[in-house]
Coordinates of C-alpha atoms in Angstrom, one line a residue:
X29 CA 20.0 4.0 13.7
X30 CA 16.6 3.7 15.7
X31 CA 13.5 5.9 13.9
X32 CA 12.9 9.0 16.1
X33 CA 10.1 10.0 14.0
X34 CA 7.1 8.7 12.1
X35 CA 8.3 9.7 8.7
X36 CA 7.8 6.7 5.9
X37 CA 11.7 7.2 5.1
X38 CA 13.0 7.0 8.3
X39 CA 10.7 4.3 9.2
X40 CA 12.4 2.4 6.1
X41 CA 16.2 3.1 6.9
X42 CA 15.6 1.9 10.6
X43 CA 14.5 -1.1 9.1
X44 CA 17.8 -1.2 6.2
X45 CA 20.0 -0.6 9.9
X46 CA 18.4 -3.7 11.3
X47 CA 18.4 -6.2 8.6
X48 CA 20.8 -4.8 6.3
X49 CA 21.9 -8.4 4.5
X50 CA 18.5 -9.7 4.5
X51 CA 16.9 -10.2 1.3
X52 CA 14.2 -7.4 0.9
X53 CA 12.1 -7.4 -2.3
X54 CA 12.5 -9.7 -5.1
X55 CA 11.4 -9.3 -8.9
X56 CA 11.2 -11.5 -12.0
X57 CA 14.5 -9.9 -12.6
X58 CA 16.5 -9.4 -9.9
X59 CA 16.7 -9.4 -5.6
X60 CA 18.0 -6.8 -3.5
X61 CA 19.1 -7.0 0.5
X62 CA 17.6 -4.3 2.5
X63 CA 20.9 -2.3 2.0
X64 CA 21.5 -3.1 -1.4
X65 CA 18.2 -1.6 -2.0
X66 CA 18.6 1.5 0.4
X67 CA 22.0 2.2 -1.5
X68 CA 20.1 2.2 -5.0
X69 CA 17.2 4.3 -3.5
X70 CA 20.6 6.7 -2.2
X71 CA 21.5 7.4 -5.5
X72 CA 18.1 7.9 -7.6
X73 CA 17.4 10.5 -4.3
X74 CA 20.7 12.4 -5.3
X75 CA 20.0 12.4 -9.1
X76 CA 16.0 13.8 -8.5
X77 CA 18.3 16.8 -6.5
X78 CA 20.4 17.3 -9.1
X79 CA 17.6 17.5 -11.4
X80 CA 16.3 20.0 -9.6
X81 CA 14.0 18.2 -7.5
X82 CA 12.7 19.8 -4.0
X83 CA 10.8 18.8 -0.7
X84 CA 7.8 19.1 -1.5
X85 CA 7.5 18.4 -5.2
X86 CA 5.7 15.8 -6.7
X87 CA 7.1 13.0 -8.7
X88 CA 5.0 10.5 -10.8
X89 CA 5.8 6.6 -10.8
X90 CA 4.2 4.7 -13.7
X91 CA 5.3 1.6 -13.9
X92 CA 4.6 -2.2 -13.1
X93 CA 5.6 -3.9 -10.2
X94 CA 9.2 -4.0 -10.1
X95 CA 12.1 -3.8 -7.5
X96 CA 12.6 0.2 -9.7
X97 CA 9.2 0.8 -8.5
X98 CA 10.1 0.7 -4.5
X99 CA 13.8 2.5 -5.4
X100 CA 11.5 4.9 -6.4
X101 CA 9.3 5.0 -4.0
X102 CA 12.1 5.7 -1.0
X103 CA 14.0 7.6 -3.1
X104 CA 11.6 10.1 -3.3
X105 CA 10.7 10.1 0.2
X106 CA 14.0 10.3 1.1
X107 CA 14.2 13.9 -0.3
X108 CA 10.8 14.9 1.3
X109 CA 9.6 15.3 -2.1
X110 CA 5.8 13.9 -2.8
X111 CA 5.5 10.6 -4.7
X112 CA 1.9 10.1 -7.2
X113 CA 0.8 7.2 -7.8
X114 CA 0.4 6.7 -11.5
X115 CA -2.5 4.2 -12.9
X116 CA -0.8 2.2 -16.0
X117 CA -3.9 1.3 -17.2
X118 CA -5.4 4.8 -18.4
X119 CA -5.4 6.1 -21.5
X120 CA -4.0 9.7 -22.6
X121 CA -7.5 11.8 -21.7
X122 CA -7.0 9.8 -18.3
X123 CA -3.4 11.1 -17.7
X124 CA -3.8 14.7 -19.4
X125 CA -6.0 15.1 -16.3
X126 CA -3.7 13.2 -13.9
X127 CA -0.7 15.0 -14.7
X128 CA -2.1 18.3 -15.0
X129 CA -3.9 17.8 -11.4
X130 CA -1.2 16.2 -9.4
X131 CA 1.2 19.0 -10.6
X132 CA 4.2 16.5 -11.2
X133 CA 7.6 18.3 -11.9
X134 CA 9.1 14.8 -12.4
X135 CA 8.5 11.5 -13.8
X136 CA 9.7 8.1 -13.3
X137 CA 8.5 5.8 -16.0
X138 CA 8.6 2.3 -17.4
X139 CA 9.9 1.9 -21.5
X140 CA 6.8 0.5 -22.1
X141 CA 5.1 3.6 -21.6
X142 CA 7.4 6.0 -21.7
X143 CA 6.0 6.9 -25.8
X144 CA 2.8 7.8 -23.8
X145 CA 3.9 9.8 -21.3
X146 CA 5.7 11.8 -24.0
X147 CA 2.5 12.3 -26.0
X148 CA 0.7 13.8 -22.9
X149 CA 3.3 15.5 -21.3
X150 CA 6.0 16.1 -23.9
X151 CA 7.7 19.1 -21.5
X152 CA 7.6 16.9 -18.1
X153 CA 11.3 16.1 -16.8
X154 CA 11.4 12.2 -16.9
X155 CA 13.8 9.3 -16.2
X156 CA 12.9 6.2 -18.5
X157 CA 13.7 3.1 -16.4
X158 CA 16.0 1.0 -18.2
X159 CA 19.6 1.7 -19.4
X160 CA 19.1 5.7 -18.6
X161 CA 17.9 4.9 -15.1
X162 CA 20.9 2.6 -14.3
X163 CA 23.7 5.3 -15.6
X164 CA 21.8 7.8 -13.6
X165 CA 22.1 6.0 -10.4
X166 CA 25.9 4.9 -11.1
X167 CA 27.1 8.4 -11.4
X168 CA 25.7 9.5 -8.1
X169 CA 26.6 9.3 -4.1
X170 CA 25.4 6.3 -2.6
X171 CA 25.2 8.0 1.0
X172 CA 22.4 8.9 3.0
X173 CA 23.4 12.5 3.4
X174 CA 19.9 14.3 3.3
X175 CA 18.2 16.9 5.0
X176 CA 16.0 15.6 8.7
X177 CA 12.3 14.5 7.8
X178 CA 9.0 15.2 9.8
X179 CA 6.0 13.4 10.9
X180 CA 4.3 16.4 8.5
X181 CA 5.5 15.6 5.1
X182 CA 3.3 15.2 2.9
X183 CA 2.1 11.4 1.3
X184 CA -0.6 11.7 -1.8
X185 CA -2.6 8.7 -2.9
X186 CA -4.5 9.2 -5.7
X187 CA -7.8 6.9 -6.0
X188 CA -8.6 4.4 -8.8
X189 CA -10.9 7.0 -10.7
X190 CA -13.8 3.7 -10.3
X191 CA -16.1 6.2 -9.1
X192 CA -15.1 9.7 -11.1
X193 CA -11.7 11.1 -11.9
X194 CA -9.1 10.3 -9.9
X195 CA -8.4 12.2 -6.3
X196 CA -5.3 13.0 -4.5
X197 CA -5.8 12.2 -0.5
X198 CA -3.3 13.9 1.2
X199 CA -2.0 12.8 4.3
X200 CA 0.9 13.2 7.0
X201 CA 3.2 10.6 6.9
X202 CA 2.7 10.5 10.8
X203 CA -1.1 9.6 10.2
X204 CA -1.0 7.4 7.0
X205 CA 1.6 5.2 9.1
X206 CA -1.5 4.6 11.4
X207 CA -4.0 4.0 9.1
X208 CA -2.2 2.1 6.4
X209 CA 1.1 0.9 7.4
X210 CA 0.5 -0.7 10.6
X211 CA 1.3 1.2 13.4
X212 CA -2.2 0.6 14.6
X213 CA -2.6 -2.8 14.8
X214 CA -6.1 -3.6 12.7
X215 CA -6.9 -6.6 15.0
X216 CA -5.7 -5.6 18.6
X217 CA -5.9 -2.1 18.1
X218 CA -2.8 -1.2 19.9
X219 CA -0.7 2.1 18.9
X220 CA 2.6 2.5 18.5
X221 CA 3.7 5.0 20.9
X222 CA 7.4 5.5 19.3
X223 CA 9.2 5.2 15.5
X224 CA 11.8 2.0 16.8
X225 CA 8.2 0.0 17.6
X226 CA 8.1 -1.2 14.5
X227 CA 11.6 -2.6 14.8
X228 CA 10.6 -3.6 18.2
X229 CA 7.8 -5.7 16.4
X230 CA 10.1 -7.6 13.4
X231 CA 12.8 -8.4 16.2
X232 CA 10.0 -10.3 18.2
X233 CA 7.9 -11.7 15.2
X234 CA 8.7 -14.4 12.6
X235 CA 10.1 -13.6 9.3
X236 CA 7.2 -13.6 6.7
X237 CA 7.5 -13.6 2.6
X238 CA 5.1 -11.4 1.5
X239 CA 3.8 -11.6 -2.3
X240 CA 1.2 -8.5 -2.9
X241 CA -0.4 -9.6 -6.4
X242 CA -2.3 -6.6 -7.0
X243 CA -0.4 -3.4 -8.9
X244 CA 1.7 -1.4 -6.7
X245 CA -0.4 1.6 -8.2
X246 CA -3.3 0.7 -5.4
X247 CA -3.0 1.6 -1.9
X248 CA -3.7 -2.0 -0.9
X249 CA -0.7 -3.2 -2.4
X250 CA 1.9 -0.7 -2.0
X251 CA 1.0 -0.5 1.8
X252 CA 1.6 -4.2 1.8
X253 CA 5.0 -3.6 0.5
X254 CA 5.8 -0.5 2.8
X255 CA 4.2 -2.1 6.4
X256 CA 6.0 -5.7 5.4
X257 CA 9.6 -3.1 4.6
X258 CA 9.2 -1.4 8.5
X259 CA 9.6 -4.7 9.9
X260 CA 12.2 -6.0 8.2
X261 CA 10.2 -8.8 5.8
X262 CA 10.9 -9.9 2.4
X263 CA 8.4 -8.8 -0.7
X264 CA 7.8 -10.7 -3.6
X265 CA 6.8 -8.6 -7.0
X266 CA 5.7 -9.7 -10.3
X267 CA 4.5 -7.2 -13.1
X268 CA 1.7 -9.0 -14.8
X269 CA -1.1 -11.4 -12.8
X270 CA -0.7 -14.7 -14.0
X271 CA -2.3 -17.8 -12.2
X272 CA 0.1 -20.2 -13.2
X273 CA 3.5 -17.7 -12.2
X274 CA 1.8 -16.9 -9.2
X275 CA 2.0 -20.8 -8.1
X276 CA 5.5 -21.5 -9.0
X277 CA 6.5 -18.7 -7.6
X278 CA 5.0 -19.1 -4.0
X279 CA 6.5 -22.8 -4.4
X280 CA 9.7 -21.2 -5.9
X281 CA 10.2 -18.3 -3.0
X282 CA 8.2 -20.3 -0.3
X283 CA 5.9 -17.3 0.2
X284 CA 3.7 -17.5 3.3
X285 CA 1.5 -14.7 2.4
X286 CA -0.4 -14.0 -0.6
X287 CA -2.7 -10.6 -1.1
X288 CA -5.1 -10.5 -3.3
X289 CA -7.5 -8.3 -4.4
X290 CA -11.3 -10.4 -4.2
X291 CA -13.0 -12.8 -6.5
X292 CA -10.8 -11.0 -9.5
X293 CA -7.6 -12.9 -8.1
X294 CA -8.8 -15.6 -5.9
X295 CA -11.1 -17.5 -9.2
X296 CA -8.2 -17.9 -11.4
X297 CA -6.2 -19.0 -8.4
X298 CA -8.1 -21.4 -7.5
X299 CA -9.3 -22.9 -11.0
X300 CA -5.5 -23.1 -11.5
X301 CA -4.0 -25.2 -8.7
X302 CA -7.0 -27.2 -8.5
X303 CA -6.1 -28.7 -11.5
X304 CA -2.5 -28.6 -11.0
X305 CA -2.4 -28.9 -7.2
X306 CA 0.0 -32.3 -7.7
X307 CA 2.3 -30.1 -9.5
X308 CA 3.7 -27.6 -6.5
X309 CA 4.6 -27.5 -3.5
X310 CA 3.3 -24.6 -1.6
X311 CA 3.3 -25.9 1.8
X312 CA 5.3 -22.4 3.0
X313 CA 1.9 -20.7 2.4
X314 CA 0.0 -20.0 5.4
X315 CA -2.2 -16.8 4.8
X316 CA -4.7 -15.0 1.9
X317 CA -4.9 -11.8 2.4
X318 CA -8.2 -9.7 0.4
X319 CA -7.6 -6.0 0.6
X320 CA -9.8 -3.0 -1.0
X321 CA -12.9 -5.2 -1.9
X322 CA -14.3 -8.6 0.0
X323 CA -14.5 -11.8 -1.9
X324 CA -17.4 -14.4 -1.9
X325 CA -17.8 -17.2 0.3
X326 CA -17.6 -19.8 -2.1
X327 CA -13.7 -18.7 -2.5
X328 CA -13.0 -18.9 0.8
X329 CA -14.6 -22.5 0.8
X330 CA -13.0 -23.8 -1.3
X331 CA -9.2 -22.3 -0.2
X332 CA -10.2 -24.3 2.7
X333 CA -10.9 -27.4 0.9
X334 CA -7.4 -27.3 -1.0
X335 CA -5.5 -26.0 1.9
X336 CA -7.1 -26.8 5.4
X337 CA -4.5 -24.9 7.8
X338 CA -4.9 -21.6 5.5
X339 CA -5.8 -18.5 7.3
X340 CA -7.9 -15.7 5.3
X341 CA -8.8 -12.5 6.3
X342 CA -11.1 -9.8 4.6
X343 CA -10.0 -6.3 5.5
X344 CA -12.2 -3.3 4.1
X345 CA -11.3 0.1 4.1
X346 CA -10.4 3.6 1.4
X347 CA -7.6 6.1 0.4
X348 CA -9.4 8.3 2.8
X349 CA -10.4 6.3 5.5
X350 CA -7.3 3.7 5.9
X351 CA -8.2 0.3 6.9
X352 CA -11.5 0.1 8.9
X353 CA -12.0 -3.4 9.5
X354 CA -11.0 -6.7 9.1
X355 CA -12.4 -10.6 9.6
X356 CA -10.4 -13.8 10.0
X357 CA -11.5 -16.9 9.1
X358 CA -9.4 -20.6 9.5
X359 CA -10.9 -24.3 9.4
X360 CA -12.1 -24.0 13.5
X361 CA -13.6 -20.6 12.7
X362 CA -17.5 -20.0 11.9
X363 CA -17.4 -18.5 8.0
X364 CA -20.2 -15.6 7.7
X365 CA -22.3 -15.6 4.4
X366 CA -21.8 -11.7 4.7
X367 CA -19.5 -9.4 5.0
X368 CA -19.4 -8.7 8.5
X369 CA -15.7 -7.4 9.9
X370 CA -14.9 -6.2 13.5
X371 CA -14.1 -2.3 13.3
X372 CA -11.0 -1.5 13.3
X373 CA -9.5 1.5 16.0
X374 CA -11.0 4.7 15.2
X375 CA -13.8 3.4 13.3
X376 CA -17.4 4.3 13.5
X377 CA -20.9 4.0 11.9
X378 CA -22.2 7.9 12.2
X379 CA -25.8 9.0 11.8
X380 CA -26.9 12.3 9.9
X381 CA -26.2 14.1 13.3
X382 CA -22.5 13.0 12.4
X383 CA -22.8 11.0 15.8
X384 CA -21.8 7.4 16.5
X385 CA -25.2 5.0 16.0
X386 CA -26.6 2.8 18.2
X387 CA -26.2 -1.3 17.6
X388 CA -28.8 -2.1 15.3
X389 CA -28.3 0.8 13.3
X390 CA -27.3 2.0 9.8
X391 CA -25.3 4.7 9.1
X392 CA -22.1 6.2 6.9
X393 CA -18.7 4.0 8.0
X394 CA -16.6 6.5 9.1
X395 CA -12.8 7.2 11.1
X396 CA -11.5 9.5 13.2
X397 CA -8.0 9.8 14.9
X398 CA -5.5 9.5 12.2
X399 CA -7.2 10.8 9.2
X400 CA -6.3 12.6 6.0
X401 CA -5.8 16.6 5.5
X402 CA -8.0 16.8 2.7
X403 CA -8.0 16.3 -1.2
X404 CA -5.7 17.6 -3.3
X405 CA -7.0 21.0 -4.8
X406 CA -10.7 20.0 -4.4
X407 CA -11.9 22.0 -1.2
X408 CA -15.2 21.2 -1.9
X409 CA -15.6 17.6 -1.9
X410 CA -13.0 18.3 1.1
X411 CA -15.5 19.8 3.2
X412 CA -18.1 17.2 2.5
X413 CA -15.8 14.5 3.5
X414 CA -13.9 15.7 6.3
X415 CA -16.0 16.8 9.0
X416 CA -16.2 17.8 12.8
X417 CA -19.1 16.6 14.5
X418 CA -21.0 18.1 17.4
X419 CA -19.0 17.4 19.8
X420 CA -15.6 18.3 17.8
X421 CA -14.6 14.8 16.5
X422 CA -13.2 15.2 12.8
X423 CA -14.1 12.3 10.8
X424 CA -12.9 10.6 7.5
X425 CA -16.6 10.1 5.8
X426 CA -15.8 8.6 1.9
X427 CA -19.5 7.6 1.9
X428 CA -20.0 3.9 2.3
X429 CA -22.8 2.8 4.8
X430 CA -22.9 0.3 7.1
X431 CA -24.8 -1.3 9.8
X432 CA -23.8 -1.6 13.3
X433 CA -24.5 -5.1 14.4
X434 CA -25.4 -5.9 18.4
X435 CA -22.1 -7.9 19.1
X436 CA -20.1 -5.1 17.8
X437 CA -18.9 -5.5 14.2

C-alpha cells in the first residue's frame, strides 16, 4: 500500500509493501527481509498495547545496535507511541535524570544492562531483550491492524548531553522526515511533495548496502537506518566498533556505503586496512559518509590514496536543526583545507537582527521550514532557540556560528 502520509511508520510499511523479500537489516546475529522484520515489529507493537501502552507514551530503547533495536523502533511508531533514545554509555546519575525527564512508561532493554536499568528505575515496566522478548513477540498477532497515523505525531531525539544534560527535541514526524530522513534532498534541495516519493525514489535508484558504524543511540546513525529503510535498502549493524570486523564485514556483505562519525572512526580505519589492505576485498565500497562532526583532511587524503574512485562527503548539522550542509569530495574534485559545505535547503547564516547576512559575513547557522516544536519540558531554552524573526520566519538557532562565504557556502 502507497504512504498517504508523512508519518515515519507508514513511510516504513510502504517500503515493507514494495520490497517485501528483500533483505533489510542485517546483525552479527541474524538477517531479516523487509517483511520478516515488519511482522516482528507487528507483534512487539501488539505486546506494548497489551501492556498498556498508548499513543502518545514514551518508550525507552537502550541497547546496542542490533536488528531488536529497529523492531523496536517501528514497533513503537507503529502504535503512535513516542520512542527515547537511550545513551548506553551513561552511568546511573546520567539515567536517573534521563528517565525521570523523558517520562518513559516503558522500557526496552538489552541483558547487558538490564541490572542497571533496574537500579535506577526499579518500578519502570520493561521488556529484557533476549529469551523474554522472543516469547513476547510469539504470543502475539502478527497483523498490522492499528489505529491511522498523522503527519503530527510526535518523534523525540534526545542529544548526546556533550554540552550539558541531555535534551528532548521534539518534532513532527512530517518535519523530521524533511530534515533528517531525506525527503529534502541535502544536495539538490528538492522536496517531496507526496508520502509514495520515497518509493518513487528506491524504484528509480540503485540498491545500496548501507553499514552506519556509529551507535543507533545518535541521530546521525539511526537516520541513516530509517532514510536507507524508506527506500527500500539494506542496513548493516554491528554492536561494538571494531576496525578489523568493520573490514571483513564490508568485504563479507559487499557494503557500498560506510558512515562514520569523523577522525574517531576514520583513524582506526584507516591504520587497519593499510596494513591489511592485501587481506580483503572491498571493491563493493564506493562511499564514506562523516555525519554529526567533520573529519580532517589528512583522512580524507589518504582514503583517496587507498581507494582512488571513493566518494566522501562531510555533512554538518544538530537534533535541532537537521542536516544543514554537506561537501562532496572524489579524486577529480578540489579537497578544501576547511570545512566549507554548501547549505543545505532552509539553511541560513542570521545576524543579531535574526536576519539572513550578507556574503562575507559571520553570523549563528540557522534553519527554517521544517523545524522542531520545541524541547521537551524546557520552555526556556525553547524560546531562546526557536525564534520568529522580523519578518515572521521561525528559525531553528542551536548556536553554532558560521561565515557566509561569497560563492555561497
Amino acid at each position: 500500500m502507497p504512504a498517504t502520509t508523512f508519518n515515519l511508520a507508514d513511510l516504513f510499511e510502504a517500503a515493507v509493501d514494495e520490497w517485501p523479500d528483500r533483505d533489510y537489516i542485517v546483525d552479527d546475529r541474524t538477517r531479516r527481509t523487509f517483511a520478516e522484520l515488519d511482522e516482528r515489529a507487528n507483534r512487539l507493537a501488539h505486546y506494548l498495547q497489551a501492556q498498556g501502552v498508548k499513543a502518545g507514551d514514551h518508550v525507552g530503547i537502550y541497547a546496542l545496535n542490533r536488528v531488536e533495536w529497529v523492531e523496536s523502533l517501528w514497533a513503537i511508531f507503529k502504535i503512535r507511541a513516542v520512542w527515547v533514545n537511550i545513551n548506553y554509555r551513561y552511568v546511573e546519575d546520567e539515567l536517573s535524570y534521563l528517565f525521570a525527564n523523558a517520562d518513559l512508561s516503558y522500557l526496552i532493554v538489552e541483558e547487558e544492562f538490564a541490572e542497571r536499568a533496574r537500579t535506577v528505575a526499579p518500578d519502570l515496566p520493561r521488556l529484557i531483550i533476549g529469551d523474554d522478548y522472543e516469547s513476547a513477540l510469539a504470543n502475539q498477532s502478527p497483523e498490522r491492524d492499528f489505529a491511522p497515523r498523522s503527519d503530527d505525531d510526535i518523534y523525540i531525539l534526545f542529544t548526546g548531553g556533550t554540552t550539558g544534560m541531555p535534551k528532548g527535541v521534539v518534532w513532527r514526524h512530517a518535519d523530521v522526515v524533511m530534515a533528517l530522513g531525506g525527503g529534502i534532498d541535502i544536495m539538490t534541495g528538492v522536496k517531496l511533495t507526496s508520502p509514495d516519493g520515497f518509493v518513487e525514489k528506491g524504484r528509480v535508484g540503485f540498491p545500496i548496502i548501507s553499514y552506519p558504524l556509529p551507535p543507533l543511540m545518535h541521530g546521525a546513525s539511526q537516520w541513516s537506518v530509517m532514510g536507507q529503510s524508506f527506500v527500500g535498502n539494506k542496513v548493516i549493524l554491528r554492536g561494538k566498533f571494531d576496525p578489523a570486523d568493520v573490514w571483513k564485514t564490508v568485504e563479507s556483505e559487499k557494503a557500498n556505503l560506510v558512515m562514520i562519525t569523523g577522525d574517531a572512526m576514520a583513524r582506526p580505519l584507516l591504520d587497519y586496512i593499510s596494513e591489511h589492505a592485501a587481506e580483503h576485498d572491498v571493491t563493493s565500497l564506493f562511499a564514506v559518509v562523516s555525519s554529526a562532526v567533520l573529519f580532517s583532511q589528512s583522512c580524507k587524503e589518504q582514503f583517496m590514496e587507498l581507494f582512488p574512485n571513493i566518494m566522501i562527503s562531510d555533512s554538518i548539522g544538530s537534533s535541532e536543526g537537521g542536516a544543514n550542509g554537506i561537501v562532496r569530495v572524489d579524486k577529480d574534485s578540489q579537497m578544501k583545507g576547511g570545512p566549507t559545505v554548501t547549505a543545505a535547503r532552509d539553511t541560513f547564516v542570521l545576524g543579531e537582527d535574526l536576519m539572513p547576512v550578507k556574503p562575507g559575513e559571520m553570523g549563528r547557522l540557522a534553519r527554517a521550514g521544517n523545524i522542531p516544536l520545541r524541547y521537551h519540558k524546557d520552555p526556556e531554552k525553547s524560546a531562546a532557540t526557536f525564534m520568529t524573526s522580523p519578518d515572521g520566519t521561525r528559525y531553528a538557532v542551536p548556536g553554532d556560528f558560521a561565515r557566509l562565504e561569497l560563492d555561497g557556502t
